[in-house]
Every structure is written in structure tokens, then in C-alpha cells.
Coordinates of C-alpha atoms in Angstrom, one line a residue:
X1 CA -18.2 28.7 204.2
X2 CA -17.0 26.2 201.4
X3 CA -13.3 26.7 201.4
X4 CA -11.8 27.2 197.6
X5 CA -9.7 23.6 197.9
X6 CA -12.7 21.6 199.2
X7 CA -12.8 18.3 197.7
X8 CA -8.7 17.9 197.0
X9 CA -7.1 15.1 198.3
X10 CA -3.5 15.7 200.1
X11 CA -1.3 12.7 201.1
X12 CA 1.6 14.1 203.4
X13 CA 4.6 11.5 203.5
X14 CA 6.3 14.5 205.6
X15 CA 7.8 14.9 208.4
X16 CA 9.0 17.4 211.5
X17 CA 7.8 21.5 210.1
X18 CA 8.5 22.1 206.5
X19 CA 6.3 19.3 204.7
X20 CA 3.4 19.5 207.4
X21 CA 3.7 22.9 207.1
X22 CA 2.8 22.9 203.9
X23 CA 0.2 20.0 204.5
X24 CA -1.3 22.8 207.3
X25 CA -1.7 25.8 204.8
X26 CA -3.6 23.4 202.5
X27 CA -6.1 22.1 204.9
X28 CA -6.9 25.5 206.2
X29 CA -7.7 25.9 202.8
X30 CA -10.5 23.1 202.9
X31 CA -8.0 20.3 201.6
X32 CA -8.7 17.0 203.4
X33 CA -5.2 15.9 204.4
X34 CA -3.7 12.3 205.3
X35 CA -0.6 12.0 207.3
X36 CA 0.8 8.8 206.2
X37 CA 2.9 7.5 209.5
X38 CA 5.0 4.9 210.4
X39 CA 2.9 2.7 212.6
X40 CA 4.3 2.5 216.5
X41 CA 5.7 6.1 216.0
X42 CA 4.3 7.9 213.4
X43 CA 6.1 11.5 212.3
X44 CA 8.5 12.0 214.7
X45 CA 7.7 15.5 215.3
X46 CA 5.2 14.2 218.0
X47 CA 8.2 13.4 219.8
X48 CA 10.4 16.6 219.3
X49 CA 9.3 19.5 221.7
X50 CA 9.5 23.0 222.3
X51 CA 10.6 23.3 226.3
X52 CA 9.7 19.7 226.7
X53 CA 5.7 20.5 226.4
X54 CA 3.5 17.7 225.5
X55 CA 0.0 17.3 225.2
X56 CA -2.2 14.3 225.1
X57 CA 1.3 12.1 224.1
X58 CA 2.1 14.3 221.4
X59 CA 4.7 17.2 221.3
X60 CA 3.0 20.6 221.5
X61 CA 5.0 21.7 218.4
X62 CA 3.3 18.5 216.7
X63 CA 0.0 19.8 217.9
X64 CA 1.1 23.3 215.9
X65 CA 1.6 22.1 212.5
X66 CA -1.3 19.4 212.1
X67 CA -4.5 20.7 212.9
X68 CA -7.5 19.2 210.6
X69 CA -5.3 16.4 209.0
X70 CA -5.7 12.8 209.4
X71 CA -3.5 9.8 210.5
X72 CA -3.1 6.6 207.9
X73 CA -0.3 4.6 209.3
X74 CA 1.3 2.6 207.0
X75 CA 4.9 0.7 206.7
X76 CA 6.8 1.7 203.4
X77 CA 8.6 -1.7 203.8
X78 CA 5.4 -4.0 204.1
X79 CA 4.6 -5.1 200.7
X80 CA 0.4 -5.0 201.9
X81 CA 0.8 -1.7 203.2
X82 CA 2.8 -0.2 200.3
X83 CA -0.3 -1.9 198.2
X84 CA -3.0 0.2 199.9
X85 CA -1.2 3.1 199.8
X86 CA -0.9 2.8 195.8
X87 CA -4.6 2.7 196.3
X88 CA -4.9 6.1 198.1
X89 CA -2.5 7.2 195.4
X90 CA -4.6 6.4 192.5
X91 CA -7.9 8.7 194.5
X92 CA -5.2 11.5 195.7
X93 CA -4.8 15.1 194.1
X94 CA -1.1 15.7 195.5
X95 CA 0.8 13.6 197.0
X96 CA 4.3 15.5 199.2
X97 CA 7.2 13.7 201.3
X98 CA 10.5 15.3 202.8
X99 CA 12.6 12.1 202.4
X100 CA 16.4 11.7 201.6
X101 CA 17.1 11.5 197.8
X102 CA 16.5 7.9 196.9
X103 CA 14.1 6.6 199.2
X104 CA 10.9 7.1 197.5
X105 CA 12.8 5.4 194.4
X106 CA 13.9 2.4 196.3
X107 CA 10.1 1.8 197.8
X108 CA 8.3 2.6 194.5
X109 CA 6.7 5.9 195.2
X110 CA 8.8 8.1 193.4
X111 CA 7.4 10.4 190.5
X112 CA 7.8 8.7 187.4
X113 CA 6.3 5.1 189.5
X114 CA 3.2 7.0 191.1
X115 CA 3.1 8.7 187.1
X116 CA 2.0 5.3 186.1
X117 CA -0.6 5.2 188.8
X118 CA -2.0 8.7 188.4
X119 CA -0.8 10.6 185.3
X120 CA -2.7 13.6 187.0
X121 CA -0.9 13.5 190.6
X122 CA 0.7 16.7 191.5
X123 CA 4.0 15.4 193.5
X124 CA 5.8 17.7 195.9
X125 CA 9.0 17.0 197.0
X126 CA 11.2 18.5 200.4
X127 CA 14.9 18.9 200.9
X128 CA 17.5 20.6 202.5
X129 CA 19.6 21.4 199.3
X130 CA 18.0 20.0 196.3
X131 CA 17.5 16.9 195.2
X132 CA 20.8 16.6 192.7
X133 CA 23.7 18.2 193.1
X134 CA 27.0 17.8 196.0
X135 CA 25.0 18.5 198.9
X136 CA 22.1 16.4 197.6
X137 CA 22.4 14.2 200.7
X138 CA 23.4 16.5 203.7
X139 CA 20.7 16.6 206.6
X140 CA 18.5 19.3 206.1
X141 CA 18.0 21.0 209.4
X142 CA 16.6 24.8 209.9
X143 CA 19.8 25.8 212.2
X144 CA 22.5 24.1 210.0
X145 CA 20.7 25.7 206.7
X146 CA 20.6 29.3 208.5
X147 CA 24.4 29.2 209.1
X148 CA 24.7 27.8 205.7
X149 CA 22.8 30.8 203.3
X150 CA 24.5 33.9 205.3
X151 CA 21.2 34.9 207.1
X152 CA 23.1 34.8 210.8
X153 CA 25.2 37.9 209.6
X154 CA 22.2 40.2 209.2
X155 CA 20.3 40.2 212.6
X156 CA 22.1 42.0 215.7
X157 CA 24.9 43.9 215.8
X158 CA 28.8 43.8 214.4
X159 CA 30.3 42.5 217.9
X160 CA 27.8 39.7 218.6
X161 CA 29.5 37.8 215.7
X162 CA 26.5 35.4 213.7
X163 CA 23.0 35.4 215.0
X164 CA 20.4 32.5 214.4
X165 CA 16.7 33.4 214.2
X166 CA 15.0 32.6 217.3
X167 CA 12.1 30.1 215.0
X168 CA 12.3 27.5 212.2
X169 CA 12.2 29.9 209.2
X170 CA 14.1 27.9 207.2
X171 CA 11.5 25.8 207.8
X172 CA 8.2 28.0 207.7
X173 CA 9.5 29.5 204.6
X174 CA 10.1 26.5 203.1
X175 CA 6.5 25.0 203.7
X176 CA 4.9 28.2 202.8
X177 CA 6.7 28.0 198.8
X178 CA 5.5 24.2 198.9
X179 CA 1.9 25.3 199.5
X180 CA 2.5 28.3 196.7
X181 CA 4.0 25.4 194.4
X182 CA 1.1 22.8 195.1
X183 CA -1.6 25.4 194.3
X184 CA 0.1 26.9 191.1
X185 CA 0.7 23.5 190.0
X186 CA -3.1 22.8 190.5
X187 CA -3.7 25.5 188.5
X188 CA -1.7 24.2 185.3
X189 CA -2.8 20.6 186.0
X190 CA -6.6 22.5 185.2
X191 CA -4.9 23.5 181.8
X192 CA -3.2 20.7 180.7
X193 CA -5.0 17.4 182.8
X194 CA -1.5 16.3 183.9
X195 CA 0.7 15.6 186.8
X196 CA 2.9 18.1 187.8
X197 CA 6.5 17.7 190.0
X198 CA 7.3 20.4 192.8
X199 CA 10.4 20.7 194.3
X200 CA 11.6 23.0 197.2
X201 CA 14.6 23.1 199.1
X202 CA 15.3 24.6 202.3
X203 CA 18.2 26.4 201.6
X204 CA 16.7 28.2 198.1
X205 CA 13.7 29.0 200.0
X206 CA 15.8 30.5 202.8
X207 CA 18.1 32.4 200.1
X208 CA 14.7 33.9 198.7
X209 CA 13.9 34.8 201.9
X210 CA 16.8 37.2 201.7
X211 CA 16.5 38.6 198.6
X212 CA 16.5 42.2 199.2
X213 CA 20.1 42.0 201.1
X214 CA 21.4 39.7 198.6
X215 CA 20.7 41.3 195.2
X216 CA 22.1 44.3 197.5
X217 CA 25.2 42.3 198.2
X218 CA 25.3 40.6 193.9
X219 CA 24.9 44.8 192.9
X220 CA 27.2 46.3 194.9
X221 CA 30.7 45.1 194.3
X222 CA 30.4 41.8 196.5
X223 CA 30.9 44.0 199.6
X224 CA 29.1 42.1 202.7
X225 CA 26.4 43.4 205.0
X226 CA 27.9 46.0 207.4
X227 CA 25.9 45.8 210.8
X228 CA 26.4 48.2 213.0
X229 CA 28.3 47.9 216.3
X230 CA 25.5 50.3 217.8
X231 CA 22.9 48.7 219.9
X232 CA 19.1 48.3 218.9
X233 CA 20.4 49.0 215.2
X234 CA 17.9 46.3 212.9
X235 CA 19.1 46.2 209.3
X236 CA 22.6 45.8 208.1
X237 CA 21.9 48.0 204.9
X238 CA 20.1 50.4 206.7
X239 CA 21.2 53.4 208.8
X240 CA 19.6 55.5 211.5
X241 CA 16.8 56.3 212.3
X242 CA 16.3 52.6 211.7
X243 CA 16.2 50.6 214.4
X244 CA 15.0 50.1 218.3
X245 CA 15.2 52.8 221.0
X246 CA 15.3 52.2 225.0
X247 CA 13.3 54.6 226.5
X248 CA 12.7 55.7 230.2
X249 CA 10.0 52.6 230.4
X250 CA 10.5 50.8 227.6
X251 CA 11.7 50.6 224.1
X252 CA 10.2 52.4 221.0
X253 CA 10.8 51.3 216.8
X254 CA 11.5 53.5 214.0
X255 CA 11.3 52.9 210.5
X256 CA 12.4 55.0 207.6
X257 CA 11.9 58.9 207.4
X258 CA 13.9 61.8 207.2
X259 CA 16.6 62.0 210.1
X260 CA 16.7 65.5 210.2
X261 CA 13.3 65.5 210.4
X262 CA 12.8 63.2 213.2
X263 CA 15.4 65.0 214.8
X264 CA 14.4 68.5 214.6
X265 CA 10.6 66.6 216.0
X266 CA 12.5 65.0 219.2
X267 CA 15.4 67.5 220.3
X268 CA 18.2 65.6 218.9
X269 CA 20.7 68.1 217.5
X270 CA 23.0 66.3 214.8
X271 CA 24.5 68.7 213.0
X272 CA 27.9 67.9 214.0
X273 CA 26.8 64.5 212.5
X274 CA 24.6 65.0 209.7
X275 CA 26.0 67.0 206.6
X276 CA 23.9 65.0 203.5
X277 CA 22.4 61.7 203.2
X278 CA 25.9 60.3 202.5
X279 CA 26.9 61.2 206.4
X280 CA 23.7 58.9 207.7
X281 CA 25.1 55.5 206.6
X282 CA 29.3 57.3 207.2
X283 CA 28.1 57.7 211.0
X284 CA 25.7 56.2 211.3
X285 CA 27.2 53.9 214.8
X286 CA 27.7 57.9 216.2
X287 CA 24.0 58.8 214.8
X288 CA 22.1 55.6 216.4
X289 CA 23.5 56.4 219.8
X290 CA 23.0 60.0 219.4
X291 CA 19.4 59.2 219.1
X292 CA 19.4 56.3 221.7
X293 CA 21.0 59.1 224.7
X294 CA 17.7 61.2 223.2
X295 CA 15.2 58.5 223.6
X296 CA 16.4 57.6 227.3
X297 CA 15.1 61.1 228.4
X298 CA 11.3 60.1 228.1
X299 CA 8.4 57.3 228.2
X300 CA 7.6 55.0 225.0
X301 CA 3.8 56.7 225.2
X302 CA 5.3 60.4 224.9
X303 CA 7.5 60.0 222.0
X304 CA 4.9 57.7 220.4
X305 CA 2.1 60.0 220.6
X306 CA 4.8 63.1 219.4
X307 CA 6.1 61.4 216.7
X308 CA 2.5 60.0 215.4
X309 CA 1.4 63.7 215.9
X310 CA 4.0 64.3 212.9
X311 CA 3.1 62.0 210.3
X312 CA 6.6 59.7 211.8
X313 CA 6.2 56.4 211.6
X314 CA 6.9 54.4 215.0
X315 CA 6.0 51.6 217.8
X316 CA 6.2 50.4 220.3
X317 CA 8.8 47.3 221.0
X318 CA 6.7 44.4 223.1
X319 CA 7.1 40.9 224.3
X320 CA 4.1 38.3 223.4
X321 CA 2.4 39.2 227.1
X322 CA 1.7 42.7 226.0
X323 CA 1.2 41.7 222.0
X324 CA -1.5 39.3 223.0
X325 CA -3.6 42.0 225.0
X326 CA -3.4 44.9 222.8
X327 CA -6.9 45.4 221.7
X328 CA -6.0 44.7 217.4
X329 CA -5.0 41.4 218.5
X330 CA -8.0 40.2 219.9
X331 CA -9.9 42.3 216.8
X332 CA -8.4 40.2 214.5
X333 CA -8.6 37.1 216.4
X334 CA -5.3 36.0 215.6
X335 CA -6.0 33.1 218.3
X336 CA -8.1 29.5 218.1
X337 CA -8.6 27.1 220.8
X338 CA -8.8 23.3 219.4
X339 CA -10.4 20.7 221.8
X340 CA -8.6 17.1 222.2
X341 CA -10.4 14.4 223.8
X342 CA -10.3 13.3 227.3
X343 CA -11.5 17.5 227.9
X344 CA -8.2 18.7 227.0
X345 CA -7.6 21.5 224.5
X346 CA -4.8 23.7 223.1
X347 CA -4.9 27.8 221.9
X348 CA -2.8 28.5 218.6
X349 CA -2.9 31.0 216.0
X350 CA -5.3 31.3 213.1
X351 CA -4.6 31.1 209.4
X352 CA -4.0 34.7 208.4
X353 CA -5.9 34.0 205.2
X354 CA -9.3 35.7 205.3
X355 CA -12.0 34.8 202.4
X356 CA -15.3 36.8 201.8
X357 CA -14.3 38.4 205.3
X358 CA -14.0 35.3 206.7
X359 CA -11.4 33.9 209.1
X360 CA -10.2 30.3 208.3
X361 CA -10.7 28.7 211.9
X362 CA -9.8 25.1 212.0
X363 CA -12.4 22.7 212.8
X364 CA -10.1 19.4 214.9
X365 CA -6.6 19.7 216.3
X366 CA -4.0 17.4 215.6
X367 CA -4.9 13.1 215.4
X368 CA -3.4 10.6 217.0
X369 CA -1.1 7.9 215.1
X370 CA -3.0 6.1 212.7
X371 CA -6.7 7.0 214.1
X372 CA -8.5 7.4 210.9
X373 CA -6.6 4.1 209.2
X374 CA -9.4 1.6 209.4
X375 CA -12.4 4.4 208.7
X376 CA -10.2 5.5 205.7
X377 CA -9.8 1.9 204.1
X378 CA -13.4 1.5 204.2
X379 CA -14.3 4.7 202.3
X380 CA -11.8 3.8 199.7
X381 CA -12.5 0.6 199.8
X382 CA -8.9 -0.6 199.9
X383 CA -8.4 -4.0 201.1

């Protein structure tokens, strides 16, 4: 299948998940990317792991994020080096780095200097919090930009004070706007034959990520999110039946629908409760575990299948051993194995992406630091 970004040169100056992220969306795409790395230790996301797993030297979390790419390793602050990269810069499509404000300027390589090299270069840029402004140089880290944007005050309940998510979405988010800004950017470069700058920031990508509860929050006279101090309850603007259920075996979902209805469905008598859909969100706490004493009385699989039977829409609540063998998952082959040398090999997930019905499977995992540097020089003739 020829992939619709074939033939585009990526050059990712980028470190740790956001960047790379980014850099990973692309190549699935059927961009070639580079990893430029500092020679001796490269990103240093090969050395930052998840539970302290590694595979062949590199961090599995490194392994995650850089499938079909390839390593140049080169020294910012060697005059030769620097050289050969503005060489790969003049043959690049876009070029994308995640360093501090000022760097790139001080080395040469920031937009109006690579401008002069390639007036058609589309240049995207990371940060935590923009590139200007007060917090222009404050680290940029997924945690510290969660606690920072308000999301920890929407997941779990009132007593459990602020709750981080349990993955980089600051992160994932962040990369995933990059990509979007790369490819639109693309698109107006096709319009106008010029360069283009992208910029992203973690924290704006993270406050877009929450725009549902915040235009909420900006249209309703500034009052916060109200979670509730009931368990299993998922949404702070939400009240029952949303939310999680335990059951006699297990623990059920519900989305939206009529309470009464769902109600009337399971046996729940609310009346004492429920007076009009003003009541749901007054009690809702009281209606939650009115519902959750309910949903203790039976198995997951009966109140599924009884509330399916209605038209009510439900699931059931699993952990990654019982997602990963439900029949859909292997249907949509969600999963990839990528073989390493030495007869090693990894499983990860799939881009979710399909074209003309087919899936974008990736063709190499991860390379080692600087493996394709001399091979690349050759081809580009850079001496």
C-alpha cells in the first residue's frame, strides 16, 4: 500500500513522548523519519523506563514511540556536525524539536536561520507553555502540566482530593496536535510553496483536551467541577446513571439515558429521589448509591444482557488481561509484534488509522543510536 506521506522527509530534533510522538504518527503515515541524537546517548528516552523494562539497551517506553524512524547522531555544538545537518535541512520537508526557548537560536537552527536554507521547510516546535510569555522557560513535564491546567480535579471522586491520569496525556495529546499541525501546514505549503512555523504547547494542548468541562466551567458563572463523593461516579458535570457499578462478579458502566427508565428496567425504586431532571444532579451522591446497592444484587453478564435487551446503553468495566482477549480486539488487530536483532522482538499497538481498509502496520521497531548515520551521509551525499 503506498502510504499518503510517502516520499516526505521528517527530521525529529525531539525528545522523551510529545515530539517523537508526533515523529511516530507521521511515519505510520509513510514519512521517512530521522532521529537526530546526541552521539554517546542519543534521546534520552532510551534511558527513561516504564517499571524499569528495557529491551535490547533501550527503554521499552523508547521502543513505543519510535518504530520505523532512523538514528542520525550528530553534536549541535561540533561545528562539522552542525554543517551536515544544515545539509539534511536543505533535502528535509519538516523539520520538529522540543528544546528550551533559545537553544535552536543560539546553535543556528532556529526558524528564521533554517528559512534561509529552505524557504519551504515546515518547522514544528514543542514546549511546555509556549515559547514567549512568563512561563516560557518552566520544564515542561506531563505530571507538573496536569496539576497545572485543572485536569486532576475531574477524575475520581470529591474526597480523594486531585487525581493525575494514570499515562502521559499531556504528552500524547500534545504530539497528536503536532502531527495535525505538521500535516495542515503541508497542506498550505502546497498552496503557497512556503515554509510554514508550528507551535504546540503542552499545557494548551492539555487545556483543549478539556474543553467540554471548561467552556462548561467559562458558561456557568465560574462555578468549579462538582465531583461527586459517591463511588464509581465518572464525570464531575454529569449525574447518575453515569458512572461504574460493582456488581456480584464484577463491575458494569453506564452512560447516559433516562434514569427513570433504567430504573424502572433494573428494580431500583427512586421515587423518594427522583422528582424531575433537576433532582438527578440535586441527589445525585443519594441516586449513584441507590443504584450501586441495586447492581450488587446480580452478575455483570445479567444486567448486561437486560439492559442491552432495552435499547440501554452499557459495559462491562475490564482490566487489559480481559480487554486483550475479547474477541473485537483481536478482530481489529489492535496489536503488532516488531522483531529486534539478536532474535528479540516486542508486541505494541497498531496505528488506529486505517486506509482503503487497511491497517497501518509498521515495518522495523525502534534503531539503535546513530545506526543509519554513515548510510544516510552517503545517500545525501553530505561530507
Amino acid at each position: 500500500m503506498n502510504r499518503p506521506l510517502e516520499g516526505l522527509l521528517v527530521l525529529e530534533f525531539c525528545q522523551f513522548l510529545a515530539g517523537p510522538s508526533a515523529g511516530l504518527k507521521l511515519a505510520d503515515l509513510g514519512a521517512r523519519v530521522i532521529k537526530i541524537e546526541r552521539p554517546g546517548t542519543g534521546d534520552a528516552c532510551r534511558q527513561l523506563s516504564i517499571k524499569n523494562l528495557f529491551v535490547a539497551d533501550d527503554s521499552l517506553l523508547f521502543h513505543t514511540i519510535n518504530r520505523n524512524k532512523e538514528s542520525y547522531a550528530a553534536d549541535l555544538k561540533n561545528p562539522e556536525d552542525l554543517a551536515r545537518l544544515k545539509q539534511l535541512i536543505a533535502r528535509a520537508d519538516v523539520m520538529t524539536h522540543n528544546f528550551r526557548p533559545g537553544v535552536m537560536e543560539k546553535v543556528g537552527l532556529d526558524y528564521a536561520a533554517v528559512q534561509v536554507i529552505n524557504p519551504k521547510l515546515i518547522y514544528g516546535v514543542v514546549t511546555g507553555y509556549g515559547n514567549e510569555g512568563p512561563w516560557a522557560n518552566k520544564p515542561g513535564q506531563d505530571l507538573l502540566v496536569q496539576s497545572v491546567s485543572g485536569l486532576t480535579f475531574l477524575s475520581g471522586s470529591a474526597i480523594d482530593g486531585p487525581v493525575p491520569f494514570g499515562l502521559s496525556v499531556s504528552d500524547i495529546m500534545c504530539g497528536n496536535h503536532l502531527a495535525q499541525g505538521i500535516m495542515a501546514a503541508l497542506i498550505k505549503r502546497a498552496k503557497t510553496d512556503k515554509g510554514v512555523l508550528v507551535e504546540v504547547s503542552l499545557l494548551e494542548s492539555i487545556l483543549d483536551v478539556q474543553f467540554e468541562v471548561i467552556t462548561t466551567y467559562l458558561n456557568d458563572g465560574g462555578k468549579l467541577p462538582d465531583r461527586s463523593s459517591a463511588k464509581g461516579s465518572a464525570h464531575a458535570y454529569l449525574s447518575a446513571p453515569y458512572g461504574m457499578y460493582e456488581t456480584l462478579d464484577g463491575h458494569i458502566a453506564l452512560a447516559m439515558g433516562s434514569l427513570p427508565n433504567i430504573c424502572s428496567v433494573i428494580g431500583c425504586d427512586i421515587t423518594d429521589l427522583y422528582m424531575d431532571s433537576n433532582s438527578a444532579f440535586d441527589n445525585r451522591d443519594k441516586l449513584i448509591n441507590r443504584l450501586a446497592e441495586t447492581f450488587k444484587e446480580q452478575n455483570s453478564k445479567l444486567w448486561l444482557d437486560l439492559l442491552d435487551s432495552h435499547g440501554i446503553w452499557s459495559a462491562e468495566v475490564l482490566d487489559y488481561q480481559s480487554a486483550t482477549a475479547l474477541s473485537n480486539y483481536k478482530y481489529l488487530q489492535i496489536e503488532q509484534q516488531l522483531d529486534l536483532a539478536e532474535g528479540k522482538n516486542i508486541r505494541t499497538t497498531v496505528s488506529p488509522i486505517r486506509l482503503d481498509n487497511e491497517k497501518l502496520f509498521a515495518a522495523k521497531a525502534a534503531p539503535k543510536l546513530g545506526v543509519d548515520t554513515v548510510d544516510i551521509n552517503k545517500e545525501f551525499e553530505i561530507n
